[in-house]
Amino acid sequence: MGDLANSVRGEGALRVGGEMLVLRPSFAALVAAESELGPLFALVERAAEGKHGIGEMVGLFWHCLRECPEGVTRERLGEAVVEAGLAAVTPVLRGLLRQILAGK
């Protein structure tokens, strides 16, 4: 996955191992995330209040993956989030949530 994230499209990037994953909050991705995580407005509210869980964050990231490289599983994505630390992945989450609220 050589393409970098396009911030104009609301994309974010997250490194998992040696791979840079691009997260894109497309309509299909958000519908899938909402099916699993519940209403996106509630997710945004929980995140704003600091009441969202790491599982919710990883779930949103997983559904927003533009491409999933071979060998990257949801569990591995979760491990990468923990390895990176919340301070490092919060800007990615914030960007996705901003895109969910603002759109294009």
PDB file of C-alpha atoms in Angstrom:
ATOM      1  CA  MET A   1       0.000   0.000   0.000  1.00  0.00           C
ATOM      2  CA  GLY A   2       2.181   2.764  -1.269  1.00  0.00           C
ATOM      3  CA  ASP A   3      -0.463   5.508  -1.315  1.00  0.00           C
ATOM      4  CA  LEU A   4      -0.445   7.973   1.521  1.00  0.00           C
ATOM      5  CA  ALA A   5      -3.619   9.041   3.277  1.00  0.00           C
ATOM      6  CA  ASN A   6      -5.523  11.865   1.602  1.00  0.00           C
ATOM      7  CA  SER A   7      -6.637  14.232   4.357  1.00  0.00           C
ATOM      8  CA  VAL A   8      -8.977  16.034   1.936  1.00  0.00           C
ATOM      9  CA  ARG A   9     -10.982  12.800   1.750  1.00  0.00           C
ATOM     10  CA  GLY A  10     -10.897  12.431   5.525  1.00  0.00           C
ATOM     11  CA  GLU A  11      -8.371   9.610   5.395  1.00  0.00           C
ATOM     12  CA  GLY A  12      -5.959   8.856   8.189  1.00  0.00           C
ATOM     13  CA  ALA A  13      -2.937   6.574   8.414  1.00  0.00           C
ATOM     14  CA  LEU A  14      -1.869   4.095  11.041  1.00  0.00           C
ATOM     15  CA  ARG A  15       1.306   2.001  11.091  1.00  0.00           C
ATOM     16  CA  VAL A  16       0.874  -1.709  11.824  1.00  0.00           C
ATOM     17  CA  GLY A  17       4.214  -3.466  11.918  1.00  0.00           C
ATOM     18  CA  GLY A  18       6.018  -2.241   8.834  1.00  0.00           C
ATOM     19  CA  GLU A  19       2.779  -1.463   6.956  1.00  0.00           C
ATOM     20  CA  MET A  20       1.149   1.939   6.743  1.00  0.00           C
ATOM     21  CA  LEU A  21      -2.611   1.393   6.722  1.00  0.00           C
ATOM     22  CA  VAL A  22      -4.905   4.010   5.256  1.00  0.00           C
ATOM     23  CA  LEU A  23      -8.252   4.514   6.968  1.00  0.00           C
ATOM     24  CA  ARG A  24     -11.056   6.016   4.913  1.00  0.00           C
ATOM     25  CA  PRO A  25     -14.500   6.696   6.355  1.00  0.00           C
ATOM     26  CA  SER A  26     -16.492   5.790   3.250  1.00  0.00           C
ATOM     27  CA  PHE A  27     -20.266   5.356   3.358  1.00  0.00           C
ATOM     28  CA  ALA A  28     -19.948   1.556   3.240  1.00  0.00           C
ATOM     29  CA  ALA A  29     -17.326   1.581   6.005  1.00  0.00           C
ATOM     30  CA  LEU A  30     -19.450   3.759   8.245  1.00  0.00           C
ATOM     31  CA  VAL A  31     -22.569   1.660   7.686  1.00  0.00           C
ATOM     32  CA  ALA A  32     -20.587  -1.468   8.633  1.00  0.00           C
ATOM     33  CA  ALA A  33     -19.127   0.263  11.695  1.00  0.00           C
ATOM     34  CA  GLU A  34     -22.547   1.483  12.765  1.00  0.00           C
ATOM     35  CA  SER A  35     -23.983  -2.023  12.403  1.00  0.00           C
ATOM     36  CA  GLU A  36     -21.389  -3.266  14.870  1.00  0.00           C
ATOM     37  CA  LEU A  37     -20.841  -0.296  17.171  1.00  0.00           C
ATOM     38  CA  GLY A  38     -24.252   1.342  17.227  1.00  0.00           C
ATOM     39  CA  PRO A  39     -25.210   4.842  16.092  1.00  0.00           C
ATOM     40  CA  LEU A  40     -22.233   6.918  15.001  1.00  0.00           C
ATOM     41  CA  PHE A  41     -23.531  10.035  16.741  1.00  0.00           C
ATOM     42  CA  ALA A  42     -23.475   8.125  20.029  1.00  0.00           C
ATOM     43  CA  LEU A  43     -19.929   6.938  19.264  1.00  0.00           C
ATOM     44  CA  VAL A  44     -18.854  10.528  18.599  1.00  0.00           C
ATOM     45  CA  GLU A  45     -20.493  11.680  21.849  1.00  0.00           C
ATOM     46  CA  ARG A  46     -18.780   8.920  23.852  1.00  0.00           C
ATOM     47  CA  ALA A  47     -15.445   9.783  22.260  1.00  0.00           C
ATOM     48  CA  ALA A  48     -15.919  13.489  23.035  1.00  0.00           C
ATOM     49  CA  GLU A  49     -16.596  12.599  26.659  1.00  0.00           C
ATOM     50  CA  GLY A  50     -13.660  10.173  26.804  1.00  0.00           C
ATOM     51  CA  LYS A  51     -16.073   7.282  27.337  1.00  0.00           C
ATOM     52  CA  HIS A  52     -15.383   5.193  24.246  1.00  0.00           C
ATOM     53  CA  GLY A  53     -13.527   1.939  24.525  1.00  0.00           C
ATOM     54  CA  ILE A  54     -10.445   0.715  22.744  1.00  0.00           C
ATOM     55  CA  GLY A  55     -12.573  -2.012  21.162  1.00  0.00           C
ATOM     56  CA  GLU A  56     -14.802   0.652  19.622  1.00  0.00           C
ATOM     57  CA  MET A  57     -11.768   2.510  18.310  1.00  0.00           C
ATOM     58  CA  VAL A  58     -10.283  -0.618  16.754  1.00  0.00           C
ATOM     59  CA  GLY A  59     -13.703  -1.557  15.350  1.00  0.00           C
ATOM     60  CA  LEU A  60     -14.023   1.810  13.634  1.00  0.00           C
ATOM     61  CA  PHE A  61     -10.459   1.579  12.325  1.00  0.00           C
ATOM     62  CA  TRP A  62     -11.076  -1.950  11.044  1.00  0.00           C
ATOM     63  CA  HIS A  63     -14.186  -1.002   9.102  1.00  0.00           C
ATOM     64  CA  CYS A  64     -12.488   2.102   7.681  1.00  0.00           C
ATOM     65  CA  LEU A  65      -9.455   0.276   6.289  1.00  0.00           C
ATOM     66  CA  ARG A  66      -9.100   1.277   2.651  1.00  0.00           C
ATOM     67  CA  GLU A  67      -7.193  -1.939   1.976  1.00  0.00           C
ATOM     68  CA  CYS A  68      -6.200  -4.702   4.327  1.00  0.00           C
ATOM     69  CA  PRO A  69      -2.740  -6.097   3.607  1.00  0.00           C
ATOM     70  CA  GLU A  70      -2.308  -9.832   3.741  1.00  0.00           C
ATOM     71  CA  GLY A  71      -1.645 -11.008   7.259  1.00  0.00           C
ATOM     72  CA  VAL A  72      -3.203  -8.012   8.999  1.00  0.00           C
ATOM     73  CA  THR A  73      -6.085  -9.207  11.148  1.00  0.00           C
ATOM     74  CA  ARG A  74      -8.367  -7.227  13.396  1.00  0.00           C
ATOM     75  CA  GLU A  75      -6.516  -8.670  16.380  1.00  0.00           C
ATOM     76  CA  ARG A  76      -3.190  -7.486  14.935  1.00  0.00           C
ATOM     77  CA  LEU A  77      -4.679  -4.052  14.329  1.00  0.00           C
ATOM     78  CA  GLY A  78      -5.764  -3.951  17.972  1.00  0.00           C
ATOM     79  CA  GLU A  79      -2.307  -4.994  19.120  1.00  0.00           C
ATOM     80  CA  ALA A  80      -0.774  -2.245  16.973  1.00  0.00           C
ATOM     81  CA  VAL A  81      -3.054   0.334  18.576  1.00  0.00           C
ATOM     82  CA  VAL A  82      -1.943  -0.818  22.038  1.00  0.00           C
ATOM     83  CA  GLU A  83       1.716  -0.887  20.969  1.00  0.00           C
ATOM     84  CA  ALA A  84       1.507   2.629  19.539  1.00  0.00           C
ATOM     85  CA  GLY A  85      -0.326   3.962  22.579  1.00  0.00           C
ATOM     86  CA  LEU A  86      -3.487   6.000  22.792  1.00  0.00           C
ATOM     87  CA  ALA A  87      -1.625   9.299  22.423  1.00  0.00           C
ATOM     88  CA  ALA A  88      -0.341   8.217  19.009  1.00  0.00           C
ATOM     89  CA  VAL A  89      -3.651   6.889  17.631  1.00  0.00           C
ATOM     90  CA  THR A  90      -5.995   9.531  19.060  1.00  0.00           C
ATOM     91  CA  PRO A  91      -5.252  12.018  16.238  1.00  0.00           C
ATOM     92  CA  VAL A  92      -6.249   9.321  13.717  1.00  0.00           C
ATOM     93  CA  LEU A  93      -9.484   8.696  15.616  1.00  0.00           C
ATOM     94  CA  ARG A  94     -10.124  12.429  15.910  1.00  0.00           C
ATOM     95  CA  GLY A  95      -9.697  12.844  12.151  1.00  0.00           C
ATOM     96  CA  LEU A  96     -12.147  10.036  11.394  1.00  0.00           C
ATOM     97  CA  LEU A  97     -14.701  11.413  13.841  1.00  0.00           C
ATOM     98  CA  ARG A  98     -14.327  14.916  12.400  1.00  0.00           C
ATOM     99  CA  GLN A  99     -14.974  13.504   8.928  1.00  0.00           C
ATOM    100  CA  ILE A 100     -18.029  11.603  10.186  1.00  0.00           C
ATOM    101  CA  LEU A 101     -19.481  14.835  11.586  1.00  0.00           C
ATOM    102  CA  ALA A 102     -18.440  17.272   8.873  1.00  0.00           C
ATOM    103  CA  GLY A 103     -18.419  15.181   5.716  1.00  0.00           C
ATOM    104  CA  LYS A 104     -16.900  16.685   2.599  1.00  0.00           C
TER     105      LYS A 104
END
